[in-house]
Tab-separated table of C-alpha atoms in Angstrom:
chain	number	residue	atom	x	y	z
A	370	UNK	CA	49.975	6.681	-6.034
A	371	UNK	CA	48.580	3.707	-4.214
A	372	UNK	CA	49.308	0.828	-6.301
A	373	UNK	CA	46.308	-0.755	-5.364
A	374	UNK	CA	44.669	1.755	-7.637
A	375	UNK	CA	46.701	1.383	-10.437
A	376	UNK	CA	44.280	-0.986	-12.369
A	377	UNK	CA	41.681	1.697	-11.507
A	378	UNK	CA	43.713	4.246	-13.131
A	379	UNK	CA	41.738	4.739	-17.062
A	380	UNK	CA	38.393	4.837	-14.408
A	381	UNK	CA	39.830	7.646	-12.314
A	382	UNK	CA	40.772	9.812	-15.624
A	383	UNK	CA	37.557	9.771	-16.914
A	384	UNK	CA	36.637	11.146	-13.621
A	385	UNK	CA	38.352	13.727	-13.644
A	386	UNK	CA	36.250	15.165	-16.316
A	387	UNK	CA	33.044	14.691	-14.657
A	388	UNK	CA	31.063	18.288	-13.284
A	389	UNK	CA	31.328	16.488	-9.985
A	390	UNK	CA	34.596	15.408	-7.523
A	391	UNK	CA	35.059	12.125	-6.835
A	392	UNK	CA	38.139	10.914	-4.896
A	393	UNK	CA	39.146	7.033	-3.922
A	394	UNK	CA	38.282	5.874	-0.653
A	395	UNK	CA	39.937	2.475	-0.640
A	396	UNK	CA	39.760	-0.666	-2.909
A	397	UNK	CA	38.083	-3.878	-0.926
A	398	UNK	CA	37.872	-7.210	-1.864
A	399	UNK	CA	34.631	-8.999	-2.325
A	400	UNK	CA	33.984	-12.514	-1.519
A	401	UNK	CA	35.100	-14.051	-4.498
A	402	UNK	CA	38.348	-12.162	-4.422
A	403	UNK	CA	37.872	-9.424	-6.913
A	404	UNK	CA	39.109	-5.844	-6.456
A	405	UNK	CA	36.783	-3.321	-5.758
A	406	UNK	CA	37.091	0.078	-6.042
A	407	UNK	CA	35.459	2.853	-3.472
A	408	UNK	CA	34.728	6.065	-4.148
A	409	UNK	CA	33.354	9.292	-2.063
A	410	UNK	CA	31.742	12.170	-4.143
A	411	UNK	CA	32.160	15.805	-2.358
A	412	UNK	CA	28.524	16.850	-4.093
A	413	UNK	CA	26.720	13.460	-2.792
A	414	UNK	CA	27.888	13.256	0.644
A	415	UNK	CA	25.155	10.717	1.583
A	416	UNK	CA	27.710	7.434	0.764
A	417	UNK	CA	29.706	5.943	-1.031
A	418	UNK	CA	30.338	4.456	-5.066
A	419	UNK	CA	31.186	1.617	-6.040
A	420	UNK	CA	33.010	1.337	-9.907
A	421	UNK	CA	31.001	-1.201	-11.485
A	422	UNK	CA	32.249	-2.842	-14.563
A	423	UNK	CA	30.317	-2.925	-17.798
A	424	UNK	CA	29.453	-6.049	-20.212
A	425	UNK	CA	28.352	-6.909	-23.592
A	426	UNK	CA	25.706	-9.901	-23.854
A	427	UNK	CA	24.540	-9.418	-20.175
A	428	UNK	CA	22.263	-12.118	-18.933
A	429	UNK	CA	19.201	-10.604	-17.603
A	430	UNK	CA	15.322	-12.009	-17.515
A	431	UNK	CA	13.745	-15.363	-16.244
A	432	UNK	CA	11.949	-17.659	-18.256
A	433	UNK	CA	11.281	-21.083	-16.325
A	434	UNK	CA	10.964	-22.475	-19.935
A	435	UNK	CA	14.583	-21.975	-20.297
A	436	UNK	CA	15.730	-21.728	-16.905
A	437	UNK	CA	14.599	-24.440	-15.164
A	438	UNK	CA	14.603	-24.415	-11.118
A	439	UNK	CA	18.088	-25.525	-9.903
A	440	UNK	CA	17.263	-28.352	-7.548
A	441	UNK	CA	18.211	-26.844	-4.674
A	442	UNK	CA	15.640	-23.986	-5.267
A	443	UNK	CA	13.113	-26.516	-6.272
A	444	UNK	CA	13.567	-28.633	-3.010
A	445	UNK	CA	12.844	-25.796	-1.026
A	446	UNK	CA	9.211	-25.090	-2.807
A	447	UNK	CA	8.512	-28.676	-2.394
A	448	UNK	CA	9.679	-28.585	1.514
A	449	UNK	CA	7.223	-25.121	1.796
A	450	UNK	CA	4.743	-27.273	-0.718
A	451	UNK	CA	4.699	-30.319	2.090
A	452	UNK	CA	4.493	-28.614	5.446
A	453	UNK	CA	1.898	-26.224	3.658
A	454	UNK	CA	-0.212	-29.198	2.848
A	455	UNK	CA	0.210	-31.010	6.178
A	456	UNK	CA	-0.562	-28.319	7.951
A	457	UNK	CA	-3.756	-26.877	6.325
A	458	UNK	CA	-5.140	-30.547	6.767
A	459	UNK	CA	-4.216	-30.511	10.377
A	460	UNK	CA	-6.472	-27.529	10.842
A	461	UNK	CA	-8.980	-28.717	8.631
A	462	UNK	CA	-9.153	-31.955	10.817
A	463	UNK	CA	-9.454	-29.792	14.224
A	464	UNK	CA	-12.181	-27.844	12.703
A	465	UNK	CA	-14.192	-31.038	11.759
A	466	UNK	CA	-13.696	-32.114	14.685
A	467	UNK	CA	-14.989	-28.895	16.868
A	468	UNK	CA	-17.918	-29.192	14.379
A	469	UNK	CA	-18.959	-32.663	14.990
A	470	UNK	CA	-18.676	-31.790	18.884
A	471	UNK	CA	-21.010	-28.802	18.489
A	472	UNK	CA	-23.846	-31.343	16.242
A	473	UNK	CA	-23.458	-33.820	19.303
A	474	UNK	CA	-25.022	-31.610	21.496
A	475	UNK	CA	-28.594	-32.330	22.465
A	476	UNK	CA	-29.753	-28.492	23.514
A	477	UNK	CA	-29.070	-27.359	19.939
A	478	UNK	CA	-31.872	-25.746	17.876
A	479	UNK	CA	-32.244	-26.766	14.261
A	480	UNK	CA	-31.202	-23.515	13.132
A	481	UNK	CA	-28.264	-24.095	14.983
A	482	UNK	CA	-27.751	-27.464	13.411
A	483	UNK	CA	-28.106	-26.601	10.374
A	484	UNK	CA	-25.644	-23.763	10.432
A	485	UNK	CA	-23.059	-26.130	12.414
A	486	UNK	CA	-23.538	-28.714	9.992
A	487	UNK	CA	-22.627	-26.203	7.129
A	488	UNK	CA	-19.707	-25.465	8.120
A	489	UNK	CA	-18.916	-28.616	8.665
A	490	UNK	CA	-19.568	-29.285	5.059
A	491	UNK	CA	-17.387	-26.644	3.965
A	492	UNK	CA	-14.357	-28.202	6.220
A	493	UNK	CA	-14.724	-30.956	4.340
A	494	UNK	CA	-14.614	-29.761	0.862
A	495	UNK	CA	-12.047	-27.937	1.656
A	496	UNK	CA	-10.131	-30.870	2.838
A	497	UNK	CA	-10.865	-32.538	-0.600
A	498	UNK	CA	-10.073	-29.703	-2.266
A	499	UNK	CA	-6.235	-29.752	-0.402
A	500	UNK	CA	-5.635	-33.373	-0.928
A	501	UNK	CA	-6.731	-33.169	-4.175
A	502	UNK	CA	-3.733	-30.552	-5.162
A	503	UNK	CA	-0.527	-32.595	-5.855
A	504	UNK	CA	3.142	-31.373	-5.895
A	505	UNK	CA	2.748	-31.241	-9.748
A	506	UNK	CA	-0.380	-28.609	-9.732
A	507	UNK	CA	1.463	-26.764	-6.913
A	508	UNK	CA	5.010	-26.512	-9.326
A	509	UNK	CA	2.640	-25.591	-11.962
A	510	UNK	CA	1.375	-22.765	-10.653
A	511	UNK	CA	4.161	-21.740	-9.044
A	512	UNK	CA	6.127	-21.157	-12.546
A	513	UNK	CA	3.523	-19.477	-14.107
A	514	UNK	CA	3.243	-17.568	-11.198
A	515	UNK	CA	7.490	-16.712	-11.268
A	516	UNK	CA	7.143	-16.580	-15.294
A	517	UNK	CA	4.256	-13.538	-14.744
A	518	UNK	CA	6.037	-11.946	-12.488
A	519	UNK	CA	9.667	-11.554	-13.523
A	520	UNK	CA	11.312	-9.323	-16.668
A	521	UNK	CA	11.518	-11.593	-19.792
A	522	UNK	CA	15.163	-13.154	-20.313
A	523	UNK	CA	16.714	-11.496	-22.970
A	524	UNK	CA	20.577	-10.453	-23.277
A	525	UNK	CA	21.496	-6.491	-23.364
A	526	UNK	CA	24.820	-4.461	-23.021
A	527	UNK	CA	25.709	-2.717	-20.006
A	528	UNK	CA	27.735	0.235	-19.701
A	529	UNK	CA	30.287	0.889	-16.593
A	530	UNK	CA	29.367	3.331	-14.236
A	531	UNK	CA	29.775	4.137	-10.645
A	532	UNK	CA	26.694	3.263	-8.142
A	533	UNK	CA	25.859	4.314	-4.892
A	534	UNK	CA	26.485	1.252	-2.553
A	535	UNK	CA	22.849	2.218	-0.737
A	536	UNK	CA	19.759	3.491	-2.010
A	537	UNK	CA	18.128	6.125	-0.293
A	538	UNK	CA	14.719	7.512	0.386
A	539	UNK	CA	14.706	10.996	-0.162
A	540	UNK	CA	11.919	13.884	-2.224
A	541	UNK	CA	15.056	15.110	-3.650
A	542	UNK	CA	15.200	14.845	-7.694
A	543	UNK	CA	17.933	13.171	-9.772
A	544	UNK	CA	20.343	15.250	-10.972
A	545	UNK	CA	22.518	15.340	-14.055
A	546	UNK	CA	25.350	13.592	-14.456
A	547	UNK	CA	23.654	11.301	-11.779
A	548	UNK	CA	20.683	9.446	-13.344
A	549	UNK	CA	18.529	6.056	-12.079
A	550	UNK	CA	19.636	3.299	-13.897
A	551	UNK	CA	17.121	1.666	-16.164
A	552	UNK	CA	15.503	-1.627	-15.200
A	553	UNK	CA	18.780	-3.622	-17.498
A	554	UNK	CA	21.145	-1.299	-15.529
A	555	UNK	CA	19.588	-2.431	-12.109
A	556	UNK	CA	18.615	-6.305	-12.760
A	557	UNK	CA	22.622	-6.085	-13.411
A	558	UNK	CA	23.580	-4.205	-10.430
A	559	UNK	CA	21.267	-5.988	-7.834
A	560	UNK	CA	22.288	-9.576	-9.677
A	561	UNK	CA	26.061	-8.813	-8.888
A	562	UNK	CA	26.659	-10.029	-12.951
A	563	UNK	CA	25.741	-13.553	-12.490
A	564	UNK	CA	22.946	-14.896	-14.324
A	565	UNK	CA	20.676	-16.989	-11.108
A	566	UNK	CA	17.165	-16.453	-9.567
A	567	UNK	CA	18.532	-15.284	-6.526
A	568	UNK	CA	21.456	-12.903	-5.803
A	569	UNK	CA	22.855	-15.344	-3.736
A	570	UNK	CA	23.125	-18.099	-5.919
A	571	UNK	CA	20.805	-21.344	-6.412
A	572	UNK	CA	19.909	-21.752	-3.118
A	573	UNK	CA	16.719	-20.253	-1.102
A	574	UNK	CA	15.707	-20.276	2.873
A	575	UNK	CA	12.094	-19.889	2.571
A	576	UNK	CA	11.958	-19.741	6.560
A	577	UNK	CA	14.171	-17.170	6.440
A	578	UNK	CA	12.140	-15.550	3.434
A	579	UNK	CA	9.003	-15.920	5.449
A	580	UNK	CA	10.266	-14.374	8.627
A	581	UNK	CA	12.175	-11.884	6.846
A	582	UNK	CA	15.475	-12.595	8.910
A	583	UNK	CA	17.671	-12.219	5.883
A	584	UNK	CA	20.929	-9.863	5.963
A	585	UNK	CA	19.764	-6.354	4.616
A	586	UNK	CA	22.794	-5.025	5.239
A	587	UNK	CA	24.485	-8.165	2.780
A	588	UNK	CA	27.005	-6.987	-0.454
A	589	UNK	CA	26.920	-8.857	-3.548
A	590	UNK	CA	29.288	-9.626	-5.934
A	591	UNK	CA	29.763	-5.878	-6.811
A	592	UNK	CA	29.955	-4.447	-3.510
A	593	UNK	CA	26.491	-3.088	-3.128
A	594	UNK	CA	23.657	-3.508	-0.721
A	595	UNK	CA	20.574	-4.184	-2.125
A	596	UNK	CA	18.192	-4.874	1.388
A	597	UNK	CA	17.041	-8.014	0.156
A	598	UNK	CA	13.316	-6.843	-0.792
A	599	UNK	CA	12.893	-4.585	2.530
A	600	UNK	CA	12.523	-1.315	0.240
A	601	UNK	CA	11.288	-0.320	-3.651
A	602	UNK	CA	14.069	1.254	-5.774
A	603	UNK	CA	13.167	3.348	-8.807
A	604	UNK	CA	14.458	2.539	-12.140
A	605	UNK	CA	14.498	4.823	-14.926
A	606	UNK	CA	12.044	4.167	-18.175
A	607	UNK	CA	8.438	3.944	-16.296
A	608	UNK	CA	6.316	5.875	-14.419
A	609	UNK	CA	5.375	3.229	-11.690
A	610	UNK	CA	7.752	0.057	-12.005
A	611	UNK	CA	9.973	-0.384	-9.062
A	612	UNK	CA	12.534	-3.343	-8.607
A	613	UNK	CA	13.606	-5.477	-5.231
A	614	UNK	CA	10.245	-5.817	-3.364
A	615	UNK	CA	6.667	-6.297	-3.603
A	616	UNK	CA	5.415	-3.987	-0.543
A	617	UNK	CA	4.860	-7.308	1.857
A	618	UNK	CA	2.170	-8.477	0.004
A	619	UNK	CA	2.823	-11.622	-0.411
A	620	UNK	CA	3.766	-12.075	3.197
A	621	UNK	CA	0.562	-10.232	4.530
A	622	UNK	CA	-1.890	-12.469	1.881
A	623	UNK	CA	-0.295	-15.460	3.518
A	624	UNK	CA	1.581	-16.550	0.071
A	625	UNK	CA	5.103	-16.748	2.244
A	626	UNK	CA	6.211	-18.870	-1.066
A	627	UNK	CA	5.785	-16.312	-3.608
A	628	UNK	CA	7.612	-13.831	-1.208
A	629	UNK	CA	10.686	-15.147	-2.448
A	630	UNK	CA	10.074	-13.804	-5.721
A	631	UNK	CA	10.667	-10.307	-4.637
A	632	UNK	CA	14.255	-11.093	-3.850
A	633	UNK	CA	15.259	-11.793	-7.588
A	634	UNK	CA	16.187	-9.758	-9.581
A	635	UNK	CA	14.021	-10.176	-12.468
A	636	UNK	CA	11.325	-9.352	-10.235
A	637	UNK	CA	8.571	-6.780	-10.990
A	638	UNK	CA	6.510	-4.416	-8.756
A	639	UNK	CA	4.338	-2.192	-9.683
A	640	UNK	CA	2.273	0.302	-7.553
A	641	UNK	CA	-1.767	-0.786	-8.155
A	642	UNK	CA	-3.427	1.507	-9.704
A	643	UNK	CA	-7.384	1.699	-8.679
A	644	UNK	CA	-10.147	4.018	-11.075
A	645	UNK	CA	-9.933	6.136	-8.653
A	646	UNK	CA	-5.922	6.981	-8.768
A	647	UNK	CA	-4.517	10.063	-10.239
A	648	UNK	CA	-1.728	10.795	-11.948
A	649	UNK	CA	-0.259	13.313	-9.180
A	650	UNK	CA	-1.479	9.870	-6.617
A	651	UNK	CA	0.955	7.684	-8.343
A	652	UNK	CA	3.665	10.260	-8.421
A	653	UNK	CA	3.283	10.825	-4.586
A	654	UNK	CA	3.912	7.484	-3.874
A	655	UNK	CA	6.873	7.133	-6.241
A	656	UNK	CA	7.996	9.806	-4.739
A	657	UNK	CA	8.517	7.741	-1.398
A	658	UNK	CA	10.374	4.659	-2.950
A	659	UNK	CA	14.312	4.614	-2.717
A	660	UNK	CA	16.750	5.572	-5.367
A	661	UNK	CA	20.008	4.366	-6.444
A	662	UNK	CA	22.049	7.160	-8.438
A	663	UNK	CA	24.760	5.871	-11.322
A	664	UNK	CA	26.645	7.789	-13.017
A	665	UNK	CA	27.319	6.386	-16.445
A	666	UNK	CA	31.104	5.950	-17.660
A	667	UNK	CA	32.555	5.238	-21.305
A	668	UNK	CA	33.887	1.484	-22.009
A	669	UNK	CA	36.538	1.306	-20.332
């Protein structure tokens, strides 16, 4: 046997008595060094597994009570905070500006003036109104925004299993031994084990966020591609949660700040739901969001 699997060996028994045939495909290293290993499954031809180790006490959740911004992340709200501010005021100025231009005409009717001179008035209020928001009301509502939006922190055990390295969009349904992992089993996964807002660490682009030129084709820690927030994975437990992106949203409202959110972890998305919506609505559209399959493996 290859002794590169050797330390892989109490994995590839259990295996063995799985309904299904898996066989090693190689073991890589990640960026940190770490072994992992690859498998192919003959009845999921689609890609490929990845053995993902288990842990007790896992580290899952946000809470910006307890888990405070590391700088780096907080220096690039404030950046986005700055610019944001400059340039809402530069526009603001223009548009006082073409306003007062329009009133200085002599051929205007008083209709016209009038009209002119309210939107003038708005301009300006609304130029108060962004001065008058400080870096401290911005952080403020930026954490409560994070806090309502992300799973609560909380500590939970998590089995090993094997994962598919990609998700995948198909109307196909899950079937035993393959399940979705729940939303512990996939904050885990997509987090690659460590405990930080982002996947990659305590860092964040926000330009890159914003013009959505991050890797989706990137591994973490355990070897998997998650797409950085360019698709909606199931998770087991719920009949319309989905993890890893918020549909655009945030991008198309023009909140390119609280875009960033959907490339935690922790973060939440759920389809809306209008009075209107069925059942058999919401299950159609599930059905179109991408699935991971695990298969679940004893402590090891």
């Amino acid at each position: 046997m290859n002794a590169s699997l050797e330390p892989f060996l109490p994995v590839l028994k259990e295996l063995e008595a799985l309904p299904l045939t898996f066989q090693p495909a190689r073991v890589e290293q990640n960026g940190q060094g770490r072994e992992l290993l690859v498998l192919t499954c003959r009845e999921a031809p689609k890609g490929e597994f990845v053995y993902v180790p288990g842990r007790q006490g896992a580290k899952l959740g946000w809470d910006t009570g307890r888990c405070p911004l590391p700088p780096r992340i907080l220096t690039a709200f404030r950046r986005y905070y700055q610019e944001s501010q400059a340039y809402h005021l530069e526009r603001l100025k223009e548009e006082q500006e073409d306003c007062r231009r329009m009133l200085a005409k002599p051929d205007l009717t008083e209709e016209q003036r009038r009209e002119i001179q309210g939107w003038l008035d708005e301009a300006e209020q609304d130029a108060r109104a962004q001065l008058a928001q400080t870096w401290a009301d911005y952080r403020k509502e930026l954490l409560e925004d994070l806090n309502a939006r992300t799973s609560p922190l909380r500590r939970v055990d998590i089995p090993p299993m094997l994962a598919e390295r990609r998700s995948w969009n198909t109307p196909e349904r899950i079937k035993p031994p393959f399940v979705l992992p729940t939303e512990d089993e996939w904050e885990y996964l997509c987090s690659g084990g460590v405990h930080s807002l982002f996947p990659w660490g305590n860092t964040l682009d926000l330009r890159a966020v914003c013009n959505e030129t991050l890797d989706k084709d990137a591994q973490n820690a355990f070897g998997l591609v998650i797409g950085n927030a360019c698709r909606a994975e199931l998770v087991d437990g719920s009949s319309w949660l989905l993890k890893g992106d918020d549909g655009g949203c945030a991008l198309c409202g023009g909140e390119g700040d609280r875009a960033a959110f959907a490339y935690s972890p922790y973060f939440r998305y759920s389809l809306p739901r209008f009075p209107w919506s069925t059942d058999e609505d919401i299950e159609r559209e599930m059905d179109k969001r991408w699935r991971r399959r695990i298969v679940r493996l004893n402590a090891i």
